[in-house]
PDB file of C-alpha atoms in Angstrom:
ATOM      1  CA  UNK A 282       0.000   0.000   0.000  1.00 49.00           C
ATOM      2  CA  UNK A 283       1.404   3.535  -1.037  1.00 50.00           C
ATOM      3  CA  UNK A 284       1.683   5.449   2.474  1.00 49.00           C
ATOM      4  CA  UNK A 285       0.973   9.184   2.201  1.00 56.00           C
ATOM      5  CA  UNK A 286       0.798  11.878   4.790  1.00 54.00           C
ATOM      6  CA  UNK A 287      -2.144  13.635   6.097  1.00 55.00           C
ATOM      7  CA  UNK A 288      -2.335  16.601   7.595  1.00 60.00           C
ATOM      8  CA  UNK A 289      -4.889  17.480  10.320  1.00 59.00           C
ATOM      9  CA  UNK A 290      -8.234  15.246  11.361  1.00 67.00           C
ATOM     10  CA  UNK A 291      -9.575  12.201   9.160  1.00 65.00           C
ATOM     11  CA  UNK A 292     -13.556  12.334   9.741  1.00 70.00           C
ATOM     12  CA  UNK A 293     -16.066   9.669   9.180  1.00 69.00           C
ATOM     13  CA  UNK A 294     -17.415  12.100   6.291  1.00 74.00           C
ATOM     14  CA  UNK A 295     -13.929  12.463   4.623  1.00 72.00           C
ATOM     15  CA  UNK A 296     -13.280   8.588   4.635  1.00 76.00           C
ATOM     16  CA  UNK A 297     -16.917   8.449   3.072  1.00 75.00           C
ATOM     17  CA  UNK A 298     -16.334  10.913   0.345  1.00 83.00           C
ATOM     18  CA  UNK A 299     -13.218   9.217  -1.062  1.00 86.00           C
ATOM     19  CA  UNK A 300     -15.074   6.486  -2.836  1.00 87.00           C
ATOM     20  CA  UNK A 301     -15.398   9.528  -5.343  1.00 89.00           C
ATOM     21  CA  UNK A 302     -11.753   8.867  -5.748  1.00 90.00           C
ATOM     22  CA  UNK A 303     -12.116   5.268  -6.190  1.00 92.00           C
ATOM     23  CA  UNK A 304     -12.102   5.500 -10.127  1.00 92.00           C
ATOM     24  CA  UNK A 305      -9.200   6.975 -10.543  1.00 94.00           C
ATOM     25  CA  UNK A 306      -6.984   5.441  -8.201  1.00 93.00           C
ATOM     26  CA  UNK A 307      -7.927   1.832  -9.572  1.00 93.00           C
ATOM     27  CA  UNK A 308      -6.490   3.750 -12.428  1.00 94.00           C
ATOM     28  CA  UNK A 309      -3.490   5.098 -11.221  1.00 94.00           C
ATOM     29  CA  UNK A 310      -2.704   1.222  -9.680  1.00 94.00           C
ATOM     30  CA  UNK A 311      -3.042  -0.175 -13.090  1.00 94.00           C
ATOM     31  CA  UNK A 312      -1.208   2.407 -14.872  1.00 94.00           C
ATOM     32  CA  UNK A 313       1.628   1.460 -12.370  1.00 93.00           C
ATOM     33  CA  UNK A 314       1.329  -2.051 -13.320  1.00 94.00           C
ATOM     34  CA  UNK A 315       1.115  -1.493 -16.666  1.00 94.00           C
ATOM     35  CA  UNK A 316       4.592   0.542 -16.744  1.00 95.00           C
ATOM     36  CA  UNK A 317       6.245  -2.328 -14.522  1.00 94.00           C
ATOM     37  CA  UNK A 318       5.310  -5.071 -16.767  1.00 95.00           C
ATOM     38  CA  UNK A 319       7.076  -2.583 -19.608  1.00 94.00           C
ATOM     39  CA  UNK A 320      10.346  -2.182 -17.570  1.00 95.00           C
ATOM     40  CA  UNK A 321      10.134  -6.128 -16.287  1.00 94.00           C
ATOM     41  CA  UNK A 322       9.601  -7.526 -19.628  1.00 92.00           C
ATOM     42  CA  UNK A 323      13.161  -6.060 -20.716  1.00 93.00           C
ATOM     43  CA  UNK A 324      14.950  -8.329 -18.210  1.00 94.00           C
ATOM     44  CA  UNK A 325      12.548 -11.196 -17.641  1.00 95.00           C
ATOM     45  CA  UNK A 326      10.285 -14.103 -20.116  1.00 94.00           C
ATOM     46  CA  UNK A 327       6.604 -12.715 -20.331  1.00 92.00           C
ATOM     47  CA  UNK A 328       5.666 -15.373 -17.957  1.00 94.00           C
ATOM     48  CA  UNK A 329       7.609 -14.117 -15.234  1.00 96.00           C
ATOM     49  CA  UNK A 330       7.348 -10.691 -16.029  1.00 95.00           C
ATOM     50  CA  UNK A 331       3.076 -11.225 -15.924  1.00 96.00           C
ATOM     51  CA  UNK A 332       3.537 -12.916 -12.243  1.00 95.00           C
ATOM     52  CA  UNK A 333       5.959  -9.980 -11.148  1.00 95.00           C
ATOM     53  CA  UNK A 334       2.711  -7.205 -12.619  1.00 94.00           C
ATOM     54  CA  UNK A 335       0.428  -9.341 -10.618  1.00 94.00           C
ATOM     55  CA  UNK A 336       2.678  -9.229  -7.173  1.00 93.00           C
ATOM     56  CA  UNK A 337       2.889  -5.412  -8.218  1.00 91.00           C
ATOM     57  CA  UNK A 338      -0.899  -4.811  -8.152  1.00 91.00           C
ATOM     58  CA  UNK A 339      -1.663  -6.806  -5.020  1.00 89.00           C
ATOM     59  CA  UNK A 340       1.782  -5.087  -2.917  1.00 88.00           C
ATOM     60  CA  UNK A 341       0.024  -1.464  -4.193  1.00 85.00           C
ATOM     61  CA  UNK A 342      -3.004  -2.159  -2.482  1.00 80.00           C
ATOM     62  CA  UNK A 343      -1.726  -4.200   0.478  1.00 78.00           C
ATOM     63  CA  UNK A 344      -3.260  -7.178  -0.152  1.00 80.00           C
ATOM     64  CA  UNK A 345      -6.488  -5.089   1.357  1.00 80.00           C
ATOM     65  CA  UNK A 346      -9.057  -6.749  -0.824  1.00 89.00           C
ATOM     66  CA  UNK A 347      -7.159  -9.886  -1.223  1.00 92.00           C
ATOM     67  CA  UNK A 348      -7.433 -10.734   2.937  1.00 91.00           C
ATOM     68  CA  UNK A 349     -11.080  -9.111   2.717  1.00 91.00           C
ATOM     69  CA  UNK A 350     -12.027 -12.412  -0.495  1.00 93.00           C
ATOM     70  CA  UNK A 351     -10.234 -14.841   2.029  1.00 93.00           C
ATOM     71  CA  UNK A 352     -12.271 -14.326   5.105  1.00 92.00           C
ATOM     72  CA  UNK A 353     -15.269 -14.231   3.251  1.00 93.00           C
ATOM     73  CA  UNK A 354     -14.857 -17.193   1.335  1.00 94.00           C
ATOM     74  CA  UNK A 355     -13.882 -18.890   5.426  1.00 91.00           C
ATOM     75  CA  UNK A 356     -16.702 -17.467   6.424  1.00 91.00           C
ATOM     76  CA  UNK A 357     -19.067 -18.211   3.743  1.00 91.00           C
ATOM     77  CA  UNK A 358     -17.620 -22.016   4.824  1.00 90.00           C
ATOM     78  CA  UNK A 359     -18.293 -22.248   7.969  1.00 87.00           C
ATOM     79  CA  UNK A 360     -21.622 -24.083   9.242  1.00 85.00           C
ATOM     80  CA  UNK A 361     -22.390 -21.860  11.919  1.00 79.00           C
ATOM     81  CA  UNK A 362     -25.607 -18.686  11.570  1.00 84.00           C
ATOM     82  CA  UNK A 363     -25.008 -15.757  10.404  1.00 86.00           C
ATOM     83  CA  UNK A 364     -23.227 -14.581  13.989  1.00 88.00           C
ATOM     84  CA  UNK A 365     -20.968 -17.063  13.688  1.00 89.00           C
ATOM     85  CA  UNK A 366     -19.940 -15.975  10.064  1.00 89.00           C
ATOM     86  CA  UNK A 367     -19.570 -12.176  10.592  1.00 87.00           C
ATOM     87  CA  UNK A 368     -17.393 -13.469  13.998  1.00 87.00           C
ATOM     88  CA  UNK A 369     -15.114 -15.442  11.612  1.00 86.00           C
ATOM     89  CA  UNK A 370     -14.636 -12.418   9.449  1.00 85.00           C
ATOM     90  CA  UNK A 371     -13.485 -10.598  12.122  1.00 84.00           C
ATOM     91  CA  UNK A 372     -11.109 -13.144  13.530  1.00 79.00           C
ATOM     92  CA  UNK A 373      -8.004 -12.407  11.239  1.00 71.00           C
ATOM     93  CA  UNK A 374      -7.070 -15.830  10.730  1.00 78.00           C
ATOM     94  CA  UNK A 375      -6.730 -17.428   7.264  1.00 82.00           C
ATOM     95  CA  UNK A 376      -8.457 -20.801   7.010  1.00 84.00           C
ATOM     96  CA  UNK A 377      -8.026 -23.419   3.984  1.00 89.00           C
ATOM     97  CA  UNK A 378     -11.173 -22.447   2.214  1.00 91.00           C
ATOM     98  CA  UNK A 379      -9.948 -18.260   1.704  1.00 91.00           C
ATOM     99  CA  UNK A 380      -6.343 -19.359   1.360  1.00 93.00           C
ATOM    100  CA  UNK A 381      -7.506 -21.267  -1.894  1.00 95.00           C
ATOM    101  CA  UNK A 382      -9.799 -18.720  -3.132  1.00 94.00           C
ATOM    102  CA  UNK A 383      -6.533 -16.363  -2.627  1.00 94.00           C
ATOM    103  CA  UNK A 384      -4.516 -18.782  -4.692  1.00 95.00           C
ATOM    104  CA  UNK A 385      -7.607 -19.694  -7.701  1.00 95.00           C
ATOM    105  CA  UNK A 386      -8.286 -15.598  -7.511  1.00 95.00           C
ATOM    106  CA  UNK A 387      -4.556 -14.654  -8.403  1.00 95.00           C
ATOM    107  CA  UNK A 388      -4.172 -17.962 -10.234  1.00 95.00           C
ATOM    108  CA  UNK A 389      -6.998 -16.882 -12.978  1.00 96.00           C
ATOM    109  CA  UNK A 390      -5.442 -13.327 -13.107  1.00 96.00           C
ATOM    110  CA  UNK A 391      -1.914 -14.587 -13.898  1.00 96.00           C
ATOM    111  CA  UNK A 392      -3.237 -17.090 -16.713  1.00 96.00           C
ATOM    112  CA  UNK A 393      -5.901 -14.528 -18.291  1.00 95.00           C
ATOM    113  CA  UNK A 394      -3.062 -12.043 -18.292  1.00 95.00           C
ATOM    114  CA  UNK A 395      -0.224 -14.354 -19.937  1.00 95.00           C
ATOM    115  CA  UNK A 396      -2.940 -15.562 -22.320  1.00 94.00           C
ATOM    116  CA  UNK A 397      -3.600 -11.473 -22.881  1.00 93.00           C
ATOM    117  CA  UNK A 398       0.241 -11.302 -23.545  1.00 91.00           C
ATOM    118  CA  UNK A 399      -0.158 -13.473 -26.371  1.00 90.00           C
ATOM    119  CA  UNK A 400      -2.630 -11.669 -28.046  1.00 86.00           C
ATOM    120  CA  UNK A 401      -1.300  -8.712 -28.313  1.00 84.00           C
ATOM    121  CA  UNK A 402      -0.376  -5.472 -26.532  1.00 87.00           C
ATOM    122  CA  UNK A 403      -3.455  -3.604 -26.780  1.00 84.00           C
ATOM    123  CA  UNK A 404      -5.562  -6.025 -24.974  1.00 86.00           C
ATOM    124  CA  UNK A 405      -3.006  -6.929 -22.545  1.00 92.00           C
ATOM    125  CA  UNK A 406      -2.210  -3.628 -21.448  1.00 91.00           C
ATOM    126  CA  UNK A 407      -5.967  -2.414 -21.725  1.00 89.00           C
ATOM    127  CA  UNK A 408      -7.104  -5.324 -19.446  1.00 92.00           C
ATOM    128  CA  UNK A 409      -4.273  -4.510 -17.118  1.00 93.00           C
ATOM    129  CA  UNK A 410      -4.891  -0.380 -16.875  1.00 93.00           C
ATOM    130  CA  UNK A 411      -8.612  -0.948 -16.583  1.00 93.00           C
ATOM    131  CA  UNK A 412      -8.817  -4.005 -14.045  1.00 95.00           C
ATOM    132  CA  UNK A 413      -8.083  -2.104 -11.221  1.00 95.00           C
ATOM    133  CA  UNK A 414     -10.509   0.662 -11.963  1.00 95.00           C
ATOM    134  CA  UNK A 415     -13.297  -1.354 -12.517  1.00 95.00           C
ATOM    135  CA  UNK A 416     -12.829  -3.584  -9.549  1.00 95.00           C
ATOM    136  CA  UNK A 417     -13.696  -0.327  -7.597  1.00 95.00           C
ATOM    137  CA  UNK A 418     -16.270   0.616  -9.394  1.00 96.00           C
ATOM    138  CA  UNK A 419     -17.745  -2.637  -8.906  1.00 95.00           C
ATOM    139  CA  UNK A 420     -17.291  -1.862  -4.962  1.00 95.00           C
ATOM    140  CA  UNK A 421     -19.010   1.279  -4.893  1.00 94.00           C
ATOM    141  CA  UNK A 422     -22.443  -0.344  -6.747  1.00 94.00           C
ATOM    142  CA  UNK A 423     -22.383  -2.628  -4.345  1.00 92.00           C
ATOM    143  CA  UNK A 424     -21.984   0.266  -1.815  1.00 92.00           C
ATOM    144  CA  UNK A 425     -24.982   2.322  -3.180  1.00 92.00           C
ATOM    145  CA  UNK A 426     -27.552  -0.626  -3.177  1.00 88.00           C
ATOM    146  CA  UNK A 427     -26.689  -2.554  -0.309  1.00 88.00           C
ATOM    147  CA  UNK A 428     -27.284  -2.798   3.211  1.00 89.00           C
ATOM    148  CA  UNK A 429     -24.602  -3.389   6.034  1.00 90.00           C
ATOM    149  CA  UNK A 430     -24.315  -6.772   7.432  1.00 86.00           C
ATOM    150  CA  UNK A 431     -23.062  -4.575  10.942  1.00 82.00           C
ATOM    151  CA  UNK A 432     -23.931  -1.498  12.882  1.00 80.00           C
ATOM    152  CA  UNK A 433     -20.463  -0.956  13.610  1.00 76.00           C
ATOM    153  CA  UNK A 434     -17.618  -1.468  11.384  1.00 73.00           C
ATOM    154  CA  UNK A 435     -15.498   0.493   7.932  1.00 72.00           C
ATOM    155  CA  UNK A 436     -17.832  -1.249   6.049  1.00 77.00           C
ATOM    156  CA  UNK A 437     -21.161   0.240   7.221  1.00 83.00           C
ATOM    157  CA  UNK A 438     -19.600   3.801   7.522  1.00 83.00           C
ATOM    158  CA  UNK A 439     -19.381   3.639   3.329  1.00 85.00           C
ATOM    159  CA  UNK A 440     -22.348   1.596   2.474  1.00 87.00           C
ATOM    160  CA  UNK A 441     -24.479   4.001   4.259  1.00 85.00           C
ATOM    161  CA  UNK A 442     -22.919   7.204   2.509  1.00 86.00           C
ATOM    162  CA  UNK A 443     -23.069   6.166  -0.795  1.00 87.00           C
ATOM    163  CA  UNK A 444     -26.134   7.736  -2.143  1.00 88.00           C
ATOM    164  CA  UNK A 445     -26.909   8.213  -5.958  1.00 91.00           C
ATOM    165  CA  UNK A 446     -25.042  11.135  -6.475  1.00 91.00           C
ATOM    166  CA  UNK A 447     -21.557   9.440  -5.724  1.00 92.00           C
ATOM    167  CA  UNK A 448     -22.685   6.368  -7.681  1.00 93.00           C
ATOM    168  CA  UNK A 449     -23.643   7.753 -10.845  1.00 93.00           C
ATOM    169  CA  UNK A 450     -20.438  10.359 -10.465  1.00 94.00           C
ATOM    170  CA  UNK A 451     -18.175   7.248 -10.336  1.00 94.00           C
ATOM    171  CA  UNK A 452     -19.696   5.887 -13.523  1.00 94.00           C
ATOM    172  CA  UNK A 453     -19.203   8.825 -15.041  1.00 93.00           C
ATOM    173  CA  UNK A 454     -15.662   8.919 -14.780  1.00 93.00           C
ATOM    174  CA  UNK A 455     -15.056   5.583 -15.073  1.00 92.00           C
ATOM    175  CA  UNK A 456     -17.163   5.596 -18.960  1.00 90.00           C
ATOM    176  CA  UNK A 457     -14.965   8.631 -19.420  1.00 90.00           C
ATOM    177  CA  UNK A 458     -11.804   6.881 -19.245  1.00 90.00           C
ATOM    178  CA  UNK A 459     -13.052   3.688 -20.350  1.00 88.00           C
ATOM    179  CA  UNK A 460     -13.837   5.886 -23.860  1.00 85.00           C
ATOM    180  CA  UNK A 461     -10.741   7.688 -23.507  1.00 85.00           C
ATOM    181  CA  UNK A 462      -8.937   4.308 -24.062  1.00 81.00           C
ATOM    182  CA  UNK A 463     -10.864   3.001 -26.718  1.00 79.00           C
ATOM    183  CA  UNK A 464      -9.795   6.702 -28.644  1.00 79.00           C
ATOM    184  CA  UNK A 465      -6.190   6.322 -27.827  1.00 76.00           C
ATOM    185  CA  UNK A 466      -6.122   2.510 -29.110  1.00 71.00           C
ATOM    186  CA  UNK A 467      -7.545   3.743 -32.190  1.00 69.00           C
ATOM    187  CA  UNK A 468     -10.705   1.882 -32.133  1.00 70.00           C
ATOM    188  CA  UNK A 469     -13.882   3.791 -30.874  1.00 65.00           C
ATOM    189  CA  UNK A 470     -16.024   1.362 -31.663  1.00 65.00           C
ATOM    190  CA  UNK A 471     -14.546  -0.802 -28.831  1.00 64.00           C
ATOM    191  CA  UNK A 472     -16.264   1.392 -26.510  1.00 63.00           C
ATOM    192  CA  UNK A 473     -19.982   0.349 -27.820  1.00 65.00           C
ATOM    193  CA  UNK A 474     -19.148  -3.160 -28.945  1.00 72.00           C
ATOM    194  CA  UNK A 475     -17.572  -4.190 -25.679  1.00 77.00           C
ATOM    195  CA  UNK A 476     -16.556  -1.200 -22.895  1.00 80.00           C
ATOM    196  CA  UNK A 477     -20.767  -0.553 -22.506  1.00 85.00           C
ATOM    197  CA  UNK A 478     -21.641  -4.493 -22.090  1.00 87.00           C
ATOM    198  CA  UNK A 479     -19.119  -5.391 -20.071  1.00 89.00           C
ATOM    199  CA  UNK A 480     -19.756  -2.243 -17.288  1.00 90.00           C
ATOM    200  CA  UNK A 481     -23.554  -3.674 -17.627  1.00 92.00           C
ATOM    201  CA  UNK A 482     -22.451  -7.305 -16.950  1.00 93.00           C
ATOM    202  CA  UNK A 483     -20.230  -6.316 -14.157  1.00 94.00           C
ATOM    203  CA  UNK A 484     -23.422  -4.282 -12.687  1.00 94.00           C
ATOM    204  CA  UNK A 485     -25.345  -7.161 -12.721  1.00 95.00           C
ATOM    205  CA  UNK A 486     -22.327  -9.426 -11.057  1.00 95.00           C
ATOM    206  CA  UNK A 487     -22.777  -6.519  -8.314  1.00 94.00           C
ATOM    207  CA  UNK A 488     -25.782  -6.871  -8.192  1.00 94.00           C
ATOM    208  CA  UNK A 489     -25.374 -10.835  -8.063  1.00 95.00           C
ATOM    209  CA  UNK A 490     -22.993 -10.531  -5.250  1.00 95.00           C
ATOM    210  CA  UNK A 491     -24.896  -8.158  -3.089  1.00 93.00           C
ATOM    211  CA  UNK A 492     -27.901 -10.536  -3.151  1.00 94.00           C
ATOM    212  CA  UNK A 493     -25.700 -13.974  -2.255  1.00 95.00           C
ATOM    213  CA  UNK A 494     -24.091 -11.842   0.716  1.00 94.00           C
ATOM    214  CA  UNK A 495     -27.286 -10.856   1.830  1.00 93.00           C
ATOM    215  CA  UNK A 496     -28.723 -13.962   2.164  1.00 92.00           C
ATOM    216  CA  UNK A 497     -25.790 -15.889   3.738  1.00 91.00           C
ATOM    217  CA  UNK A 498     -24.414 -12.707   5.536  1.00 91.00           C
ATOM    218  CA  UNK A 499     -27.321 -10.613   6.240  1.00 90.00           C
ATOM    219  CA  UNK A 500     -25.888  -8.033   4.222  1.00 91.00           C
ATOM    220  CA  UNK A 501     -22.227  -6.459   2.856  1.00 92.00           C
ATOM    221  CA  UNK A 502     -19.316  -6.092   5.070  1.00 91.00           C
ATOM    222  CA  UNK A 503     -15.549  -4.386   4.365  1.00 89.00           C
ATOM    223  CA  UNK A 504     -14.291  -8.021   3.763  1.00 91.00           C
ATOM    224  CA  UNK A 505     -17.184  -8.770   1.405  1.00 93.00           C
ATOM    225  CA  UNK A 506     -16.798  -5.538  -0.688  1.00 93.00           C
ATOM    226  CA  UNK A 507     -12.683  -6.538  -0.945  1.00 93.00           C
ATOM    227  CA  UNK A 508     -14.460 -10.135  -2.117  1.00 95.00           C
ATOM    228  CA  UNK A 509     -15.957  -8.466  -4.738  1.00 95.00           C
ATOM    229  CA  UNK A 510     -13.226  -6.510  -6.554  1.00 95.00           C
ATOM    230  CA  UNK A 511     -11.219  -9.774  -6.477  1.00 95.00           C
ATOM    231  CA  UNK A 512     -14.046 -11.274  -8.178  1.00 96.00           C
ATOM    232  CA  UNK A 513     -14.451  -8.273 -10.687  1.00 96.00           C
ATOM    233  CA  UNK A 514     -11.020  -8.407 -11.381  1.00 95.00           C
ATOM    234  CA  UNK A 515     -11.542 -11.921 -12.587  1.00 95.00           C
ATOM    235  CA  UNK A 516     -14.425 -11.977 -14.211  1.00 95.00           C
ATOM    236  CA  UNK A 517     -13.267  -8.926 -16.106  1.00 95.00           C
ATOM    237  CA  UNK A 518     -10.077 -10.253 -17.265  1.00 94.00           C
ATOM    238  CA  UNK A 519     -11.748 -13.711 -18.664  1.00 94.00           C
ATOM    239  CA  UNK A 520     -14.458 -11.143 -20.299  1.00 91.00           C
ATOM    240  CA  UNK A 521     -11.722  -9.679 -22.184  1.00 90.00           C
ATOM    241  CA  UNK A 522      -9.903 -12.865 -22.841  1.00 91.00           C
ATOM    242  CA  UNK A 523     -12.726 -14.514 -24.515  1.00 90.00           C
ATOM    243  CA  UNK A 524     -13.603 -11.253 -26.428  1.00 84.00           C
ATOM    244  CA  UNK A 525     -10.058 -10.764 -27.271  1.00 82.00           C
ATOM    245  CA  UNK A 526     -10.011 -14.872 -28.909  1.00 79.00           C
ATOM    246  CA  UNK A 527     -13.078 -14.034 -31.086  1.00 77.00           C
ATOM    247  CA  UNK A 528     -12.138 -10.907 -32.214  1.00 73.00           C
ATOM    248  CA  UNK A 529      -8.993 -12.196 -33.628  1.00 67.00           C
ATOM    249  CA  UNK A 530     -10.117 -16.068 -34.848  1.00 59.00           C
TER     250      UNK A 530
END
């Protein structure tokens, strides 16, 4: 995780107003990747230099939403209530269940992404840059329709103050870079034929996601909205996978 410096008093309200930022800094991450896998591939085989973008993007964000996918998936494992669940989630400890859904959840981004390689640098480096950004998008729809699974809890503190107006600004920006992609790779009709339906799909995986946690969980916690950009990430990257084979076959 970058560290930065911050001057004066963090408040409830300015932790809840920086999923307005969320966009851009799921940008910035896989911009960061992107250039690393650009330097790495100089010294290393693609295959190594993929794993090494990979270990990149999860060391930016501190492995944040990867421990938040594993003690859901422990959770979601365990055959206690809904108590029992939320109290497993809050535990810290990494059981067999989340440590495999770590290794299938980085596992299915390193083989999308050397598979990417392979196809070319535009998709690569598109899925790579974008990834990120979407995963947080993904986080705040699940923010602005769901319910907290807590009273207490970082979770709760964003679900509850993320009304319409942050939700739709968030889109906003992330169509605007989305299109501001497909202009710089030359091909504007990307945006229409596959930038739109994917950002409806992944609203509906959202959307997907917030109902399964809501019935096992009684609602969305931190760990469960980290769950989801892992899954975003992964869904995303075999969306543009198989898009990528069928364009070019």
């Amino acid at each position: 995780m970058v560290p930065i410096t911050v001057k004066g008093e963090v408040t409830e309200a300015h932790m809840a107003r920086s999923v307005l930022a969320y966009p851009l800094v799921g940008l910035l991450q896989g911009a960061a990747a992107a250039l690393g896998y650009a330097l790495l591939e100089r010294l290393f085989p693609p295959s190594v230099a993929v794993a090494l973008a990979v270990l990149l993007l999860s060391a930016v964000s501190g492995g944040f939403h990867l421990d938040g996918l594993a003690d859901t998936f422990d959770a979601l494992a365990s055959k206690g209530d809904r108590e029992r669940k939320l109290a497993i989630m809050r535990e810290g400890s990494v059981g067999a269940i989340g440590a495999a859904a770590v290794v299938f959840s980085l596992g299915i981004k390193y083989l999308a992404l050397r598979s990417l390689a392979d196809l070319g640098p535009a998709a690569f480096y598109g899925a790579l840059v974008f990834m990120p950004m979407l995963s947080k998008w993904s986080m705040v729809a699940g923010m602005y329709h769901g319910a907290p699974a807590r009273k207490d809890g970082l979770g709760r503190l964003y679900i509850e103050s993320t009304g319409a107006g942050r939700f739709f600004s968030v889109t906003a920006m992330a169509l605007a870079f989305m299109s501001l992609g497909a202009l710089l790779a030359g091909r504007p009709p990307l945006f229409v034929l596959f930038n739109l339906p994917v950002l409806l799909a992944l609203y509906l995986l959202a959307a997907f996601l917030r109902r399964f946690f809501r019935s096992r969980l009684g609602g969305l916690t931190g760990d469960t909205l980290g769950a989801q950009g892992e899954i975003t990430e992964s869904v995303f990257l075999l969306a543009v996978l198989g898009w990528s084979r069928l364009y070019t076959s």
